[in-house]
Coordinates of C-alpha atoms in Angstrom, one line a residue:
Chain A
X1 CA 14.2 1.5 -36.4
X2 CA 12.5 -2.1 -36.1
X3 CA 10.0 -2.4 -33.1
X4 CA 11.0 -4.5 -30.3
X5 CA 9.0 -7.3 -31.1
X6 CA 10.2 -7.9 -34.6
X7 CA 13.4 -7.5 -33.7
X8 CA 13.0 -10.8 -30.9
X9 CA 11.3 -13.0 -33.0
X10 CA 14.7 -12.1 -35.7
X11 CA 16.5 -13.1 -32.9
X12 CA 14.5 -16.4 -32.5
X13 CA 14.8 -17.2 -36.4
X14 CA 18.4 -16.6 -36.3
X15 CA 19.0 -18.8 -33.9
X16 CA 16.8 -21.7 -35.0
X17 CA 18.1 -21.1 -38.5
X18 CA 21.8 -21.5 -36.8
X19 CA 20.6 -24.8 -35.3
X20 CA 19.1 -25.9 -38.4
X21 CA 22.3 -25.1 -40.5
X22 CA 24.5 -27.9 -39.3
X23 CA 21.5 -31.0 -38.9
X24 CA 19.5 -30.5 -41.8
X25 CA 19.1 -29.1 -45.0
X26 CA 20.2 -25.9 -46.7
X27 CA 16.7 -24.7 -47.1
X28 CA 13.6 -24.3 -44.8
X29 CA 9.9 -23.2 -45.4
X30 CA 8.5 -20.3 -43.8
X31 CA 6.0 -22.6 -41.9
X32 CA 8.5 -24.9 -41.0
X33 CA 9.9 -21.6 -39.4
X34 CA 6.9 -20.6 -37.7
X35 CA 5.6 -24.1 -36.4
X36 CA 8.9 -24.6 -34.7
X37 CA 8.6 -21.5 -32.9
X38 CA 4.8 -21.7 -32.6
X39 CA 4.6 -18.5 -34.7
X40 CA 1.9 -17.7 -37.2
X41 CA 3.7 -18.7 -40.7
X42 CA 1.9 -15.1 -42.2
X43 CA 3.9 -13.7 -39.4
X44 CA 6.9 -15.0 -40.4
X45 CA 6.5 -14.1 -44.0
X46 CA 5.7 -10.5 -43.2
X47 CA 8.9 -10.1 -41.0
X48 CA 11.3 -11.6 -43.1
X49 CA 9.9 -9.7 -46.5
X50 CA 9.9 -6.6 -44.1
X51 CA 13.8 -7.3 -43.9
X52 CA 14.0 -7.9 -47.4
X53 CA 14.3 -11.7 -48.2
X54 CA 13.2 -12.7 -51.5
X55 CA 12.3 -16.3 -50.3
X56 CA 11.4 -18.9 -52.9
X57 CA 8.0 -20.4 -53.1
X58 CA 9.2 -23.7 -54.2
X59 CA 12.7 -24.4 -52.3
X60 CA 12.2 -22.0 -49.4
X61 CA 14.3 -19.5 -47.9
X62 CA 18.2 -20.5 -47.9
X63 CA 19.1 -21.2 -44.5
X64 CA 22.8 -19.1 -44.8
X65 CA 21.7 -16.4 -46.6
X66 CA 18.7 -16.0 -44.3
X67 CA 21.4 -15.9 -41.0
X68 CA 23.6 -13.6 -42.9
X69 CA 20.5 -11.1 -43.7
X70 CA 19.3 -11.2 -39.9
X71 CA 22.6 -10.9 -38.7
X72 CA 23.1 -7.5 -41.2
X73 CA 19.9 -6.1 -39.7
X74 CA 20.1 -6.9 -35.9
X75 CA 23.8 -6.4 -35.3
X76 CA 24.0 -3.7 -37.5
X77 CA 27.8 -4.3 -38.1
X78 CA 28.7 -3.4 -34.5
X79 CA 30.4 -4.8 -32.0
X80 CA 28.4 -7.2 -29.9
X81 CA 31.0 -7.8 -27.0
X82 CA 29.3 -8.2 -23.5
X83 CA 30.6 -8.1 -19.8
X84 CA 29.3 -9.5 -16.6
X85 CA 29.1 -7.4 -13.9
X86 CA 28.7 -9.3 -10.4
X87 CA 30.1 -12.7 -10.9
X88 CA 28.3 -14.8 -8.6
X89 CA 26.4 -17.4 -8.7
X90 CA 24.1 -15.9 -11.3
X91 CA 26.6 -14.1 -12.9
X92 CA 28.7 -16.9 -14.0
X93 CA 26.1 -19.0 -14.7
X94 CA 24.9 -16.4 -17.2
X95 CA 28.4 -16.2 -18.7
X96 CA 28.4 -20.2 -19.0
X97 CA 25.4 -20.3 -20.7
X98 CA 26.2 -17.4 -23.1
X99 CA 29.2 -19.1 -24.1
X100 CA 27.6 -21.8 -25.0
X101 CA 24.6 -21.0 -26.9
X102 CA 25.3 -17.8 -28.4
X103 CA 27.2 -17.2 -31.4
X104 CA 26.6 -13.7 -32.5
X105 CA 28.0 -11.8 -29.2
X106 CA 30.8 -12.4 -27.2
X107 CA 31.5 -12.1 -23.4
X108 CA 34.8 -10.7 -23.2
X109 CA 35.2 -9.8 -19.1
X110 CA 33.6 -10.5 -15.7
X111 CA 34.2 -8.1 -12.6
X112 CA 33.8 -8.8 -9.2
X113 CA 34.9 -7.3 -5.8
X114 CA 35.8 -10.9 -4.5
X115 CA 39.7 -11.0 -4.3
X116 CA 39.0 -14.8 -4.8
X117 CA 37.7 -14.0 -7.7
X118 CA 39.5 -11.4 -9.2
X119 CA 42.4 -11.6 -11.1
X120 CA 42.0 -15.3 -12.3
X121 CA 40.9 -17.3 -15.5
X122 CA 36.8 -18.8 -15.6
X123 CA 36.0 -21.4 -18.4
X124 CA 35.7 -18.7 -21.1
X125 CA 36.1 -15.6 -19.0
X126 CA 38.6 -13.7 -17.3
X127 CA 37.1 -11.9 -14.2
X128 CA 38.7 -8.6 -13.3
X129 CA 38.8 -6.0 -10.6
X130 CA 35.9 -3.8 -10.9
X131 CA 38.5 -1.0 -10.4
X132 CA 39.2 -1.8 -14.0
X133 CA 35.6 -1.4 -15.4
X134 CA 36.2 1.2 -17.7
X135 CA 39.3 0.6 -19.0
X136 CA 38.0 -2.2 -20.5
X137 CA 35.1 -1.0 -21.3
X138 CA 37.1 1.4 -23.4
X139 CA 39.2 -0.9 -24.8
X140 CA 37.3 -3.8 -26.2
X141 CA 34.7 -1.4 -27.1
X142 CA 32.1 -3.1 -24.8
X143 CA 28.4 -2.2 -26.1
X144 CA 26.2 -4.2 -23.5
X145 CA 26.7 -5.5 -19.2
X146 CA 24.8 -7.5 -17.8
X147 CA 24.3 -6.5 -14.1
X148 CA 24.7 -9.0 -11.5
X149 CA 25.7 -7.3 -8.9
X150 CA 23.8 -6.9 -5.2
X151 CA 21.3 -4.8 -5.1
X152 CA 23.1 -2.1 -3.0
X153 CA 25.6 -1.9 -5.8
X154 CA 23.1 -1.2 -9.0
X155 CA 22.6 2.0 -8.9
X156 CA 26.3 2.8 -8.7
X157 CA 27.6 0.3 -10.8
X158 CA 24.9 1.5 -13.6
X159 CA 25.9 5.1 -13.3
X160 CA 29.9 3.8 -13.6
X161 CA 28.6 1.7 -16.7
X162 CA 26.7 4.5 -18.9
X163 CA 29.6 7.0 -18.0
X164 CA 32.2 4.5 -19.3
X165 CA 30.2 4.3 -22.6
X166 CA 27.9 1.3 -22.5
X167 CA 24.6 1.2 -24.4
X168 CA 23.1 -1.4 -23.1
X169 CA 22.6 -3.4 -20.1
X170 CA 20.4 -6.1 -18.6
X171 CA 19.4 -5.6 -15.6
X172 CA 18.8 -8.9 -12.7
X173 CA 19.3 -6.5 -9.8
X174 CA 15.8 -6.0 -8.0
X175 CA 16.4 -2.1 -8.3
X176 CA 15.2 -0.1 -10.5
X177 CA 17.8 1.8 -12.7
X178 CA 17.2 5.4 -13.7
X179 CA 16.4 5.7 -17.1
X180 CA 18.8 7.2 -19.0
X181 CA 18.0 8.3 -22.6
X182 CA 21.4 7.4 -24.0
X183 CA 20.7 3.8 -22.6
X184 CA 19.0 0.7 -23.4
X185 CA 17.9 -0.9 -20.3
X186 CA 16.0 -4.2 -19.5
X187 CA 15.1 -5.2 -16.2
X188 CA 14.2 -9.1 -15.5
X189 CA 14.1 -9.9 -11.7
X190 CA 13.7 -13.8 -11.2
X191 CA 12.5 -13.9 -7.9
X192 CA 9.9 -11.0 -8.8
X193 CA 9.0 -12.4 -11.8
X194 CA 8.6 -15.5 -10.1
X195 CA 6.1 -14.0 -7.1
X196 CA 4.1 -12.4 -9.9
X197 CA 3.3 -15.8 -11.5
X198 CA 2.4 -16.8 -8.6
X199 CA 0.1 -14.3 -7.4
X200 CA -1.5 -15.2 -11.1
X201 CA -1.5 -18.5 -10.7
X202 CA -3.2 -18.6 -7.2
X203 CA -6.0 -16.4 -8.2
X204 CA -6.8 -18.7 -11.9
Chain B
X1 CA -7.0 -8.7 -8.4
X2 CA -4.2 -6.6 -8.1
X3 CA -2.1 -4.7 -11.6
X4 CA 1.5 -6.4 -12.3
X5 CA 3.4 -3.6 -11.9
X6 CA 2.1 -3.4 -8.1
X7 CA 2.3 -7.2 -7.4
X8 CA 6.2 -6.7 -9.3
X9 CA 6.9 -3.5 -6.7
X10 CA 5.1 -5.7 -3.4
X11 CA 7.8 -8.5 -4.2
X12 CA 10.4 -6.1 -4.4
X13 CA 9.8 -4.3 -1.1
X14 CA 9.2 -7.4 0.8
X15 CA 12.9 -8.7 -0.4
X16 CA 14.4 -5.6 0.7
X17 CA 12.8 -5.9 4.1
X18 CA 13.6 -9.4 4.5
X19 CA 17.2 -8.0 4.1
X20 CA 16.2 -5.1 6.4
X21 CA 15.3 -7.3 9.1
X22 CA 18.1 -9.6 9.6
X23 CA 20.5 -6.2 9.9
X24 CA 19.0 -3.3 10.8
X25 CA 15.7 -1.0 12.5
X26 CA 12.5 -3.0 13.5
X27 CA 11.0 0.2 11.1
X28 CA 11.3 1.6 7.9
X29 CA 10.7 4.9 6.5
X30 CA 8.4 5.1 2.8
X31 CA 11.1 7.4 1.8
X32 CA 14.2 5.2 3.1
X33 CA 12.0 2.4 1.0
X34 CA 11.9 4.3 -2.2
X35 CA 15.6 5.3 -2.0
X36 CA 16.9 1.7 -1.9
X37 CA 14.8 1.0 -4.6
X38 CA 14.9 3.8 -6.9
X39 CA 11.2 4.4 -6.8
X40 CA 9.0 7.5 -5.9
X41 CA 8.2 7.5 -2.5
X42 CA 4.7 8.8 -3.4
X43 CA 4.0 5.6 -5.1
X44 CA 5.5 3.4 -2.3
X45 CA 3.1 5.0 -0.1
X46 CA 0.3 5.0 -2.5
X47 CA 1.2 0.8 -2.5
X48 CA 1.6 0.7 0.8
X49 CA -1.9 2.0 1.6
X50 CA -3.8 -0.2 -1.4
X51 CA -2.7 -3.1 0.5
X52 CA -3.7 -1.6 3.9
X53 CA -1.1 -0.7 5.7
X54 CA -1.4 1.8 8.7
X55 CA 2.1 3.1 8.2
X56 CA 3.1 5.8 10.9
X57 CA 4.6 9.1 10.2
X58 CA 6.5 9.4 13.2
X59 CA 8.5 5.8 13.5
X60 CA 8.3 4.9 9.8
X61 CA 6.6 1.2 8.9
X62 CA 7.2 -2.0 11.2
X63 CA 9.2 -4.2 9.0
X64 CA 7.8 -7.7 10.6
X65 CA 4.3 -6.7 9.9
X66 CA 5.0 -4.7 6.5
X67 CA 6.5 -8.1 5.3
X68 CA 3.5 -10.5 6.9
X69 CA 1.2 -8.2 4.8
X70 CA 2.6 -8.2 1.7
X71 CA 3.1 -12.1 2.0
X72 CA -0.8 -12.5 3.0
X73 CA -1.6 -10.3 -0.5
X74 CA 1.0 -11.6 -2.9
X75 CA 1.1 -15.4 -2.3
X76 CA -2.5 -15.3 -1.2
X77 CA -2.2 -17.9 1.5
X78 CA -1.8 -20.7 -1.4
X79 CA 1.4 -23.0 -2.0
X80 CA 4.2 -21.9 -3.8
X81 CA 6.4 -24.9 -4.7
X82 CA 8.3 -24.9 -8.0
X83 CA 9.7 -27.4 -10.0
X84 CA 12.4 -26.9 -12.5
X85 CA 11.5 -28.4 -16.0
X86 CA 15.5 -29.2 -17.8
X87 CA 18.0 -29.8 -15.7
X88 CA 20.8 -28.3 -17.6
X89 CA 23.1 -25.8 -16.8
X90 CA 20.6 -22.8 -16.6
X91 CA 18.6 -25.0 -14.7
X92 CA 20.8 -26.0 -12.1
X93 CA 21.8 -22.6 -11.8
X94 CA 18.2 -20.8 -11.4
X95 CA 18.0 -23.7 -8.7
X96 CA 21.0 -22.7 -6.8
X97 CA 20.1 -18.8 -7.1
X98 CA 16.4 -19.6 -5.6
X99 CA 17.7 -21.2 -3.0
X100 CA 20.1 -19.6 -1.9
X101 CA 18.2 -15.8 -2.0
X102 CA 13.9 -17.2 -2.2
X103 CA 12.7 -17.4 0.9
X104 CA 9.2 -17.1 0.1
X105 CA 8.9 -19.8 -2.8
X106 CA 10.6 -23.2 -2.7
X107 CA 12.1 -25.6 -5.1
X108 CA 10.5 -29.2 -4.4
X109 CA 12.3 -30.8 -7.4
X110 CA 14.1 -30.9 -10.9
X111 CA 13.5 -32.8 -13.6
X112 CA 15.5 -33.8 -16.8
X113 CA 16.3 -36.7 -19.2
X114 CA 19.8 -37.6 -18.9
X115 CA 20.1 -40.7 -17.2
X116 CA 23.5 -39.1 -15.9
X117 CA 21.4 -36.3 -13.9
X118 CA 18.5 -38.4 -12.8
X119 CA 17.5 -40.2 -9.6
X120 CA 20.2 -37.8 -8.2
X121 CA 20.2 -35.6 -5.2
X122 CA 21.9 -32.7 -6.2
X123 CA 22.6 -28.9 -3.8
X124 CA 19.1 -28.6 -2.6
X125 CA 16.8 -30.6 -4.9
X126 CA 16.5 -34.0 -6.0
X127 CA 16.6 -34.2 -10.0
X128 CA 14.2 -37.0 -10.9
X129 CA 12.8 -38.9 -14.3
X130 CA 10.9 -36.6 -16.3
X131 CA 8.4 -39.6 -16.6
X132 CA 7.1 -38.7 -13.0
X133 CA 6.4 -34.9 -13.8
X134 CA 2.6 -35.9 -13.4
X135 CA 2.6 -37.7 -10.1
X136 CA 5.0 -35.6 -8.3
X137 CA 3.4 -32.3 -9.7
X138 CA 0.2 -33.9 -8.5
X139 CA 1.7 -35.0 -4.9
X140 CA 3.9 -31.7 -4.2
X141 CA 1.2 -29.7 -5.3
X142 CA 3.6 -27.7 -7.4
X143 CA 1.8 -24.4 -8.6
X144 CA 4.6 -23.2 -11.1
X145 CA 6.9 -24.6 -13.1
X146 CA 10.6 -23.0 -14.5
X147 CA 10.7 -24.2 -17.8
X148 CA 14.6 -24.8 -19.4
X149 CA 14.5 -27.3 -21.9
X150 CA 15.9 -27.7 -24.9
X151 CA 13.8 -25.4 -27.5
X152 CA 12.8 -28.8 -29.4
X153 CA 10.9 -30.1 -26.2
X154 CA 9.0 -26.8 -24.8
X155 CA 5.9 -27.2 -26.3
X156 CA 5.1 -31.2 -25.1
X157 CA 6.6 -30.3 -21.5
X158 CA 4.5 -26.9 -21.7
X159 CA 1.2 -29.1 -22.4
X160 CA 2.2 -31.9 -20.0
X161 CA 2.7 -29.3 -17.3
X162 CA -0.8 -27.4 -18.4
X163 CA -2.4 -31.3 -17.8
X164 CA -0.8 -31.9 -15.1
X165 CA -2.0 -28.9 -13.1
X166 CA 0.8 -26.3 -13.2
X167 CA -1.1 -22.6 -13.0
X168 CA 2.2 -20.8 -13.6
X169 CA 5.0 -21.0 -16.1
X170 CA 8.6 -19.2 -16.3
X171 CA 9.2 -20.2 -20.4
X172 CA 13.4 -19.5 -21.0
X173 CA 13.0 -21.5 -24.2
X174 CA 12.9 -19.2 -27.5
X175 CA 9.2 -20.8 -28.0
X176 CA 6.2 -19.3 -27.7
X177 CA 4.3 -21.4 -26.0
X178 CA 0.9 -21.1 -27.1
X179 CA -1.6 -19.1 -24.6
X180 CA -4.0 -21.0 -22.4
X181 CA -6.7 -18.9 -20.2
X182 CA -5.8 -21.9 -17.4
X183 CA -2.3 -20.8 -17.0
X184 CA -0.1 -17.8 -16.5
X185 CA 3.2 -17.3 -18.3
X186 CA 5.9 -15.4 -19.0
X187 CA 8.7 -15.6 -21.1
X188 CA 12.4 -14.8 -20.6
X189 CA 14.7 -15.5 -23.5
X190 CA 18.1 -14.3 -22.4
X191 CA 20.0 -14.6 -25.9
X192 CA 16.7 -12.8 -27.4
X193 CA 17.1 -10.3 -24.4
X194 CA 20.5 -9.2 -25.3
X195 CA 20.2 -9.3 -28.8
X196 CA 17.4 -7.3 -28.3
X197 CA 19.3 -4.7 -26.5
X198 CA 22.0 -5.0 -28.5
X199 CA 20.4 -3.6 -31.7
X200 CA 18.7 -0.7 -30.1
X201 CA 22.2 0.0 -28.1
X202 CA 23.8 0.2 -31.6
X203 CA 21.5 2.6 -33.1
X204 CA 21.7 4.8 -29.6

């Protein structure tokens, strides 16, 4: 297992390299790498000789080959599909912006309670009744939900979500999900987040 | 100053009795507190008193005064207008969520380059030239800034914002934007996020 940290700046390489792919050229330097994400470049050595790329001191590292290699190790070959759950304002513009920018995992439903909502066709999502939640869960083989949902709702929904089989969720909800060892949960609350900078700020 | 975990828990209680407020009991119980959030009442207690709260045992905590307390200790009496730094998608979405469920922080403006976006008003918050970051930084007396750029631009925004008096920053871009002792930031990468929890979901 790779710690956290390595495994989000792979992330941020990936997708840089995936950028970099169409515009420019079929290699790139390691410090081209790191200067673009304002990374030490001995950094970025180390992590992608830890995954073992052999590099090449005079060309570089090949752009493909070096997605295909970070995409071996991060996804580990298993199915990357995600679903929304809550699909409010937040919610869908989470989806939008995941079908946009990310290529290497898929939304694949949104639920809501909303019968205005449910039921009916979003650019790039189909948003169903939550009653539905873990059938298809079960049968896209979801790994990872992003919760949405009020706060009143996140403890229930989460418990629905790790009995139907998810691994991972994010968490936007302000509650605090009980942690589960079978689970991979991340919290990040805007709106706390942004009262914590804040409070920092005020006091700098 | 105060730890982050206990500024992150103050923002979370005071939300939740904002909500309180509009629907239910002038009062609170620590217990009924730590319920709705998942925490351990002990703690909410324990953070409760750090801040000086008198609490009663009998008719629980007065909501009103619970939430004037924890605003006087967690936004410290100083300004807390934001600006949002790309007015994209995410942008314009983080905009509508804040202002629609913030009511402690306000969004005083957007800015962006697109010439289609600009000198706009759009739902709650005028989108303006990013050419007049300085001066309207400078005449809102913004103290944080929500930065959602495109990855190429985060660094020069990140500096011009540092410059132009911004104490706090909210980075979504995949950069790291290099530390200043000035300047509080934190980072949320949401395509990092979920690949993130996507690996260690797989190997769950």
């Amino acid at each position: 297992m790779l710690p956290e940290k390595t495994i989000q700046r792979l992330s941020k390489y990936r997708r840089l390299l995936a950028n970099y792919r169409y515009v420019r050229e079929p290699y790139i330097f390691s410090h081209d790498l790191a200067r673009l994400l304002n990374l030490n470049p001995v950094q970025v050595r180390r992590d992608l000789m830890l995954i073992g790329s052999p590099g090449n001191n005079r060309k570089g590292y090949n752009v493909n080959e070096l997605i295909e290699l970070i995409t071996k190790v991060i996804d580990t070959g298993k199915n990357t599909n995600i679903i929304i759950v809550g699909f409010g304002r937040l919610g869908q513009a989470i989806c939008n912006y995941l079908n946009e920018h990310q290529e290497f995992q898929t939304v694949v439903a949104a639920f809501d309670v909303d019968v205005n909502k449910i039921n009916r066709e979003f650019p790039g999502v189909f948003c169903h009744d939550i009653g539905k939640i873990r059938e298809i869960i079960q049968k896209k083989q979801v790994a990872i939900a992003v919760l949405t949902t009020p706060d009143d709702f996140a403890t229930d929904m989460a418990n629905i979500l790790i009995e139907s089989g998810i691994k991972g969720i994010l968490n936007f909800t302000s509650v605090q999900l009980k942690t589960e060892k079978s689970v991979y949960v991340k919290d990040f609350d805007i709106i706390t987040t942004l009262e914590e900078i804040g409070y920092f700020a005020s006091i700098m």
